[in-house]
Amino acid sequence: MENGISLYPGLDNTLTENLQLLEQAARCGIRRVFTSLHIPETDVAVLKKELATLLEAARKYGMEIISDVSPRTLSMLDMPKFDMSTFQQLGITTLRLDYGYEAAQIAEFSHNELGIRLQLNASTITEKILSELQAAGVDFSHLDALHNFYPRRGTGLSEAALCRKNALLKQYGIKVGAFVPSQGKQRGPLFEGLPTLEAHRLWHTDRAARHLAALGVDSVFLSDSLPLPEELATVGKLRGNEVVVEAQLLTGDKIQQELLNHTFTAREDEARDAIRAQESRGLLQGTVEPERNKERRRGAITIDNKDYLRYMGELEIIKKSQPADKRVNVVGRVSECELFMLKYITPGRKFSFQFE
């Protein structure tokens, strides 16, 4: 996944804090930076003073620099007109066109020879807008999309709304990103998190980020001013098209522990009562002895032992509770607060466990 952080020169952080954030993010493998050049609360004098230094540092780390722009950006940067070469000289590599641009303009921008990519607002996109862009001759290969974040409580998107917008954009081959809030230093003026999904406002960043990945989002951005080091690490290692669920490990057996550390694929022939791993029997190294043959409640992670003969090594996540079976070991349990993630492990989907 191409994941990112956010920088807001002229707002909450000092230049030193922002430079340190860039360095820490780069160490975690993060290669995208989002910034906005039309936030009303921005101290424009500080923005003008610090922007070039920050963008130069981001370029040094090989980062894609995404700038949210609108007609207000021109006055903030003392630009007499919209000139893509000026953005290029600043080091901006992608322009997120928030509002105020017609389809014909976007089409023209998409064919620029400066190597600048464009980004659409995923949260406000419609079939009509995409049809107009297509009719205007937009080069969709130079576009992606990024959802809004929502500072005011109660205004973030629902999961259903995000999925509808994403499905629409995917029809045109457009990749989509979204934001998760941080439990570190939150951005003003409200300091109440900047999530895309309202449900994520009070969630830990790790769970929110894994949830977006489970929903098929292509890029996850930390939206707040100064995320925690562990949040940067989480976003940096996030894997796309995979559902990672938090779980408790219940076995001390090394053979079964080794098997549990793999990434699996949910079988295409979907069982009614369990999610079955396609590869687990082939990945098993050794013999599984019987242990913990307990009742298998919803969320139980099980491995068939040697008494199940050729099924030894079969790994399952239980969807419908089942009685104890001496041939089946209960080796882990999906955390109660993450049972909702099981619905995203659909046939053919990759999944793995993150043990506490």
Coordinates of C-alpha atoms in Angstrom, one line a residue:
M1 CA 0.0 0.0 0.0
E2 CA 1.1 3.6 -0.7
N3 CA 0.5 5.1 2.7
G4 CA 1.1 8.6 4.0
I5 CA 1.2 11.3 6.7
S6 CA -0.1 14.9 6.8
L7 CA 1.8 18.1 7.2
Y8 CA 0.2 21.5 8.0
P9 CA 2.8 24.3 7.9
G10 CA 1.4 27.4 9.5
L11 CA -0.8 25.5 12.0
D12 CA 0.0 23.5 15.1
N13 CA 3.6 22.2 14.7
T14 CA 6.9 23.9 14.6
L15 CA 9.2 23.5 11.6
T16 CA 11.4 21.3 13.7
E17 CA 8.5 19.0 14.6
N18 CA 7.4 18.7 11.0
L19 CA 11.0 17.9 9.8
Q20 CA 11.3 15.2 12.5
L21 CA 7.9 13.8 11.5
L22 CA 9.1 13.5 7.9
E23 CA 12.3 11.7 9.0
Q24 CA 10.4 9.3 11.2
A25 CA 7.8 8.6 8.5
A26 CA 10.5 7.9 6.0
R27 CA 12.2 5.4 8.4
C28 CA 8.9 3.6 8.6
G29 CA 8.6 3.2 4.9
I30 CA 6.0 5.9 4.4
R31 CA 6.3 7.5 1.0
R32 CA 3.4 9.9 0.6
V33 CA 2.8 13.3 2.2
F34 CA -0.5 15.2 2.2
T35 CA -0.7 18.9 2.8
S36 CA -3.4 21.6 2.3
L37 CA -2.9 25.0 0.9
H38 CA -6.3 26.5 1.6
I39 CA -7.0 25.9 5.4
P40 CA -8.7 29.0 6.7
E41 CA -6.8 28.9 10.1
T42 CA -3.3 28.7 8.4
D43 CA -0.8 31.4 9.4
V44 CA 0.0 32.4 5.8
A45 CA 3.3 34.1 6.7
V46 CA 4.6 30.9 8.5
L47 CA 3.3 28.8 5.6
K48 CA 5.3 30.8 3.0
K49 CA 8.4 30.7 5.2
E50 CA 8.4 27.0 5.9
L51 CA 6.8 25.4 2.9
A52 CA 9.9 25.2 0.7
T53 CA 12.0 23.7 3.4
L54 CA 9.5 21.0 4.2
L55 CA 8.9 20.1 0.6
E56 CA 12.7 19.9 0.0
A57 CA 13.0 17.5 2.9
A58 CA 10.2 15.4 1.6
R59 CA 11.8 15.2 -1.8
K60 CA 15.1 14.1 -0.2
Y61 CA 13.2 11.1 1.2
G62 CA 11.7 10.3 -2.2
M63 CA 8.2 11.1 -1.1
E64 CA 5.2 11.9 -3.2
I65 CA 3.9 15.4 -2.2
I66 CA 0.1 15.8 -2.5
S67 CA -1.2 19.3 -2.1
D68 CA -4.9 20.1 -1.5
V69 CA -5.6 23.2 -3.7
S70 CA -8.6 25.4 -4.4
P71 CA -8.9 28.9 -5.9
R72 CA -8.1 30.3 -2.4
T73 CA -4.6 28.7 -2.8
L74 CA -3.7 31.4 -5.4
S75 CA -4.0 34.2 -2.9
M76 CA -2.2 32.3 -0.1
L77 CA 0.8 31.8 -2.4
D78 CA 0.6 35.1 -4.2
M79 CA 0.0 33.4 -7.5
P80 CA -1.6 35.6 -10.1
K81 CA -3.1 32.6 -11.9
F82 CA -3.2 28.8 -11.7
D83 CA 0.2 27.7 -13.0
M84 CA 1.3 24.1 -12.7
S85 CA 4.9 25.0 -13.3
T86 CA 4.9 27.0 -10.1
F87 CA 3.7 24.0 -8.1
Q88 CA 6.4 21.9 -9.8
Q89 CA 9.0 24.4 -8.8
L90 CA 7.8 24.0 -5.2
G91 CA 8.3 20.3 -5.5
I92 CA 4.6 19.3 -5.4
T93 CA 4.1 16.1 -7.4
T94 CA 0.3 15.7 -7.0
L95 CA -2.5 18.3 -6.9
R96 CA -5.7 17.4 -5.1
L97 CA -8.4 19.5 -6.8
D98 CA -10.8 20.1 -4.0
Y99 CA -13.4 22.4 -5.6
G100 CA -13.7 25.2 -8.1
Y101 CA -12.4 23.3 -11.2
E102 CA -14.4 22.4 -14.3
A103 CA -14.1 19.1 -16.2
A104 CA -12.4 20.8 -19.1
Q105 CA -9.7 22.3 -16.8
I106 CA -9.1 19.0 -15.1
A107 CA -8.8 17.3 -18.5
E108 CA -6.2 19.9 -19.6
F109 CA -4.3 19.5 -16.3
S110 CA -4.3 15.7 -16.7
H111 CA -2.3 16.0 -20.0
N112 CA 0.4 18.2 -18.5
E113 CA 4.0 17.4 -19.5
L114 CA 5.5 18.3 -16.1
G115 CA 4.8 14.9 -14.5
I116 CA 2.3 16.3 -12.0
R117 CA -0.5 13.9 -11.1
L118 CA -4.0 14.8 -10.1
Q119 CA -6.2 13.7 -7.3
L120 CA -10.0 13.8 -7.1
N121 CA -12.0 14.3 -3.9
A122 CA -13.4 10.8 -3.4
S123 CA -16.0 11.9 -0.8
T124 CA -17.8 14.2 -3.2
I125 CA -17.4 12.3 -6.4
T126 CA -20.5 11.3 -8.4
E127 CA -21.3 9.3 -11.6
K128 CA -22.1 12.6 -13.3
I129 CA -18.7 14.2 -12.4
L130 CA -16.9 11.1 -13.7
S131 CA -18.9 11.0 -16.9
E132 CA -18.1 14.6 -17.5
L133 CA -14.4 14.0 -16.9
Q134 CA -14.5 11.1 -19.3
A135 CA -16.3 13.2 -22.0
A136 CA -13.8 16.0 -21.5
G137 CA -10.9 13.6 -22.3
V138 CA -9.3 13.3 -18.9
D139 CA -6.3 10.9 -18.8
F140 CA -7.5 8.7 -15.9
S141 CA -4.1 7.0 -15.8
H142 CA -2.8 10.2 -14.2
L143 CA -5.5 10.3 -11.5
D144 CA -6.2 8.8 -8.1
A145 CA -8.6 9.9 -5.4
L146 CA -8.5 10.8 -1.7
H147 CA -11.4 11.1 0.7
N148 CA -12.0 14.1 2.9
F149 CA -11.4 14.1 6.7
Y150 CA -13.9 15.6 9.0
P151 CA -12.9 17.7 12.0
R152 CA -16.4 18.3 13.4
R153 CA -17.9 15.4 15.4
G154 CA -20.8 13.6 13.7
T155 CA -19.9 14.7 10.1
G156 CA -17.6 11.8 9.0
L157 CA -18.7 9.3 6.4
S158 CA -20.5 6.1 7.1
E159 CA -18.9 2.8 6.0
A160 CA -21.7 2.3 3.4
A161 CA -21.1 5.8 1.9
L162 CA -17.3 5.2 1.6
C163 CA -17.8 1.9 0.0
R164 CA -20.3 3.3 -2.6
K165 CA -17.9 6.1 -3.6
N166 CA -15.0 3.6 -3.7
A167 CA -16.9 1.2 -5.9
L168 CA -17.8 4.0 -8.3
L169 CA -14.2 5.2 -8.6
K170 CA -12.9 1.6 -9.1
Q171 CA -15.2 1.3 -12.1
Y172 CA -13.0 3.9 -13.8
G173 CA -9.8 2.3 -12.5
I174 CA -9.1 5.0 -10.0
K175 CA -7.3 4.1 -6.7
V176 CA -8.7 5.5 -3.5
G177 CA -7.2 6.7 -0.3
A178 CA -8.7 7.7 3.1
F179 CA -7.6 9.2 6.5
V180 CA -7.4 7.8 10.0
P181 CA -7.0 10.0 13.1
S182 CA -4.1 9.8 15.6
Q183 CA -4.1 9.4 19.4
G184 CA -1.0 11.7 19.3
K185 CA -1.1 15.5 18.8
Q186 CA -4.4 16.2 17.1
R187 CA -4.8 19.1 14.7
G188 CA -6.6 22.4 15.5
P189 CA -8.8 24.2 15.7
L190 CA -11.1 21.6 17.1
F191 CA -8.6 18.9 18.3
E192 CA -11.1 16.1 18.0
G193 CA -9.5 13.9 15.3
L194 CA -9.6 14.0 11.6
P195 CA -11.2 10.7 10.4
T196 CA -12.7 9.9 7.1
L197 CA -15.1 7.5 8.8
E198 CA -17.0 8.9 11.7
A199 CA -16.8 5.4 13.4
H200 CA -13.0 5.9 13.6
R201 CA -13.0 9.1 15.5
L202 CA -12.3 7.4 18.9
W203 CA -10.7 4.2 17.6
H204 CA -7.0 3.4 18.0
T205 CA -5.1 4.2 14.8
D206 CA -4.0 0.6 14.3
R207 CA -7.6 -0.8 14.2
A208 CA -8.9 2.1 12.0
A209 CA -6.0 1.6 9.5
R210 CA -6.5 -2.2 9.3
H211 CA -10.3 -1.6 8.9
L212 CA -9.7 0.7 5.9
A213 CA -7.4 -1.9 4.4
A214 CA -10.1 -4.6 4.9
L215 CA -12.5 -2.3 3.1
G216 CA -10.2 -2.3 0.1
V217 CA -8.8 1.2 0.4
D218 CA -5.6 1.6 -1.5
S219 CA -3.9 4.2 0.6
V220 CA -4.2 5.1 4.3
F221 CA -3.1 8.5 5.5
L222 CA -2.5 9.6 9.1
S223 CA -4.4 12.9 9.2
D224 CA -3.4 14.5 12.5
S225 CA -0.5 16.9 13.2
L226 CA 1.9 14.7 15.1
P227 CA 1.2 11.0 15.2
L228 CA 2.8 8.6 17.7
P229 CA 5.9 6.6 16.6
E230 CA 3.9 3.3 16.9
E231 CA 1.2 4.8 14.6
L232 CA 3.7 5.6 12.0
A233 CA 5.1 2.1 12.2
T234 CA 1.6 0.6 11.9
V235 CA 0.8 2.6 8.8
G236 CA 4.2 1.9 7.3
K237 CA 3.7 -1.8 7.5
L238 CA 0.1 -1.9 6.4
R239 CA -0.6 -4.5 3.7
G240 CA -3.2 -4.0 1.0
N241 CA -6.0 -6.4 0.0
E242 CA -5.5 -8.3 3.3
V243 CA -7.6 -8.5 6.4
V244 CA -5.4 -8.5 9.5
V245 CA -7.3 -9.3 12.7
E246 CA -6.2 -8.9 16.3
A247 CA -6.3 -12.1 18.3
Q248 CA -5.1 -13.8 21.5
L249 CA -2.7 -16.8 21.2
L250 CA -3.8 -19.8 23.3
T251 CA -1.2 -22.4 22.5
G252 CA 2.5 -22.7 23.5
D253 CA 3.2 -25.3 20.8
K254 CA 5.9 -24.1 18.4
I255 CA 4.6 -26.1 15.4
Q256 CA 1.2 -24.5 15.7
Q257 CA 2.6 -21.1 16.5
E258 CA 4.7 -21.2 13.3
L259 CA 1.7 -22.1 11.2
L260 CA -0.3 -19.2 12.7
N261 CA 2.3 -16.7 11.6
H262 CA 1.5 -17.2 7.9
T263 CA -0.8 -15.2 5.7
F264 CA -3.7 -17.3 4.4
T265 CA -6.3 -17.2 1.7
A266 CA -10.0 -17.9 2.4
R267 CA -11.2 -20.8 0.4
E268 CA -13.5 -20.1 -2.6
D269 CA -15.9 -22.8 -1.5
E270 CA -17.2 -20.8 1.5
A271 CA -18.3 -23.0 4.4
R272 CA -21.4 -22.1 6.4
D273 CA -19.8 -22.4 9.8
A274 CA -16.1 -21.4 9.4
I275 CA -13.6 -19.5 7.4
R276 CA -11.2 -22.1 6.0
A277 CA -7.6 -21.4 5.1
Q278 CA -6.7 -22.6 1.7
E279 CA -3.0 -23.2 2.2
S280 CA -2.7 -24.3 5.9
R281 CA -2.3 -28.0 5.5
G282 CA 0.4 -27.5 2.9
L283 CA 2.3 -25.0 5.1
L284 CA 2.3 -27.3 8.2
Q285 CA 5.8 -28.3 9.3
G286 CA 5.5 -31.2 11.8
T287 CA 2.9 -33.1 13.7
V288 CA 0.0 -31.5 15.5
E289 CA -0.6 -33.2 18.8
P290 CA -4.1 -33.0 20.4
E291 CA -4.5 -30.1 23.0
R292 CA -7.2 -27.7 24.1
N293 CA -10.0 -29.7 22.5
K294 CA -12.6 -27.2 23.8
E295 CA -15.9 -25.8 22.6
R296 CA -15.4 -23.7 19.5
R297 CA -17.2 -20.4 19.9
R298 CA -17.5 -17.7 17.3
G299 CA -14.1 -16.2 16.7
A300 CA -12.2 -19.3 17.8
I301 CA -9.1 -20.1 15.8
T302 CA -8.6 -23.8 15.3
I303 CA -6.1 -26.3 13.9
D304 CA -7.0 -29.9 13.2
N305 CA -4.6 -32.3 15.0
K306 CA -3.2 -35.7 13.9
D307 CA -6.4 -37.5 14.9
Y308 CA -8.2 -35.8 11.9
L309 CA -5.9 -37.8 9.6
R310 CA -5.4 -36.0 6.2
Y311 CA -7.1 -32.9 7.6
M312 CA -4.2 -32.4 10.1
G313 CA -3.1 -28.7 9.8
E314 CA -6.5 -27.4 8.6
L315 CA -6.8 -23.9 10.0
E316 CA -10.2 -22.3 10.6
I317 CA -11.9 -19.3 12.1
I318 CA -15.2 -20.3 13.6
K319 CA -18.3 -18.3 12.4
K320 CA -20.9 -20.5 14.0
S321 CA -20.3 -22.0 17.4
Q322 CA -19.6 -25.8 17.5
P323 CA -19.1 -28.3 20.2
A324 CA -15.7 -29.6 21.4
D325 CA -14.0 -32.2 19.1
K326 CA -11.0 -34.2 20.3
R327 CA -9.6 -33.9 16.7
V328 CA -9.7 -30.1 16.7
N329 CA -7.4 -27.8 18.8
V330 CA -8.5 -24.3 19.8
V331 CA -5.2 -22.4 19.4
G332 CA -6.4 -18.8 19.5
R333 CA -9.3 -16.4 19.6
V334 CA -10.2 -13.3 17.6
S335 CA -10.5 -10.4 20.0
E336 CA -14.1 -9.6 20.9
C337 CA -13.9 -6.1 19.6
E338 CA -12.6 -7.3 16.2
L339 CA -15.2 -10.0 15.5
F340 CA -16.8 -7.5 13.1
M341 CA -13.7 -7.9 10.9
L342 CA -14.6 -11.5 10.0
K343 CA -17.2 -10.3 7.5
Y344 CA -14.5 -8.9 5.3
I345 CA -12.7 -12.3 5.0
T346 CA -14.7 -13.3 1.9
P347 CA -13.8 -16.1 -0.5
G348 CA -10.4 -15.5 -2.1
R349 CA -9.4 -12.8 0.4
K350 CA -6.0 -12.9 2.2
F351 CA -6.1 -12.8 6.0
S352 CA -3.6 -13.0 8.9
F353 CA -3.5 -12.6 12.6
Q354 CA -1.9 -9.9 14.8
F355 CA -1.4 -11.5 18.2
E356 CA -1.6 -9.3 21.3

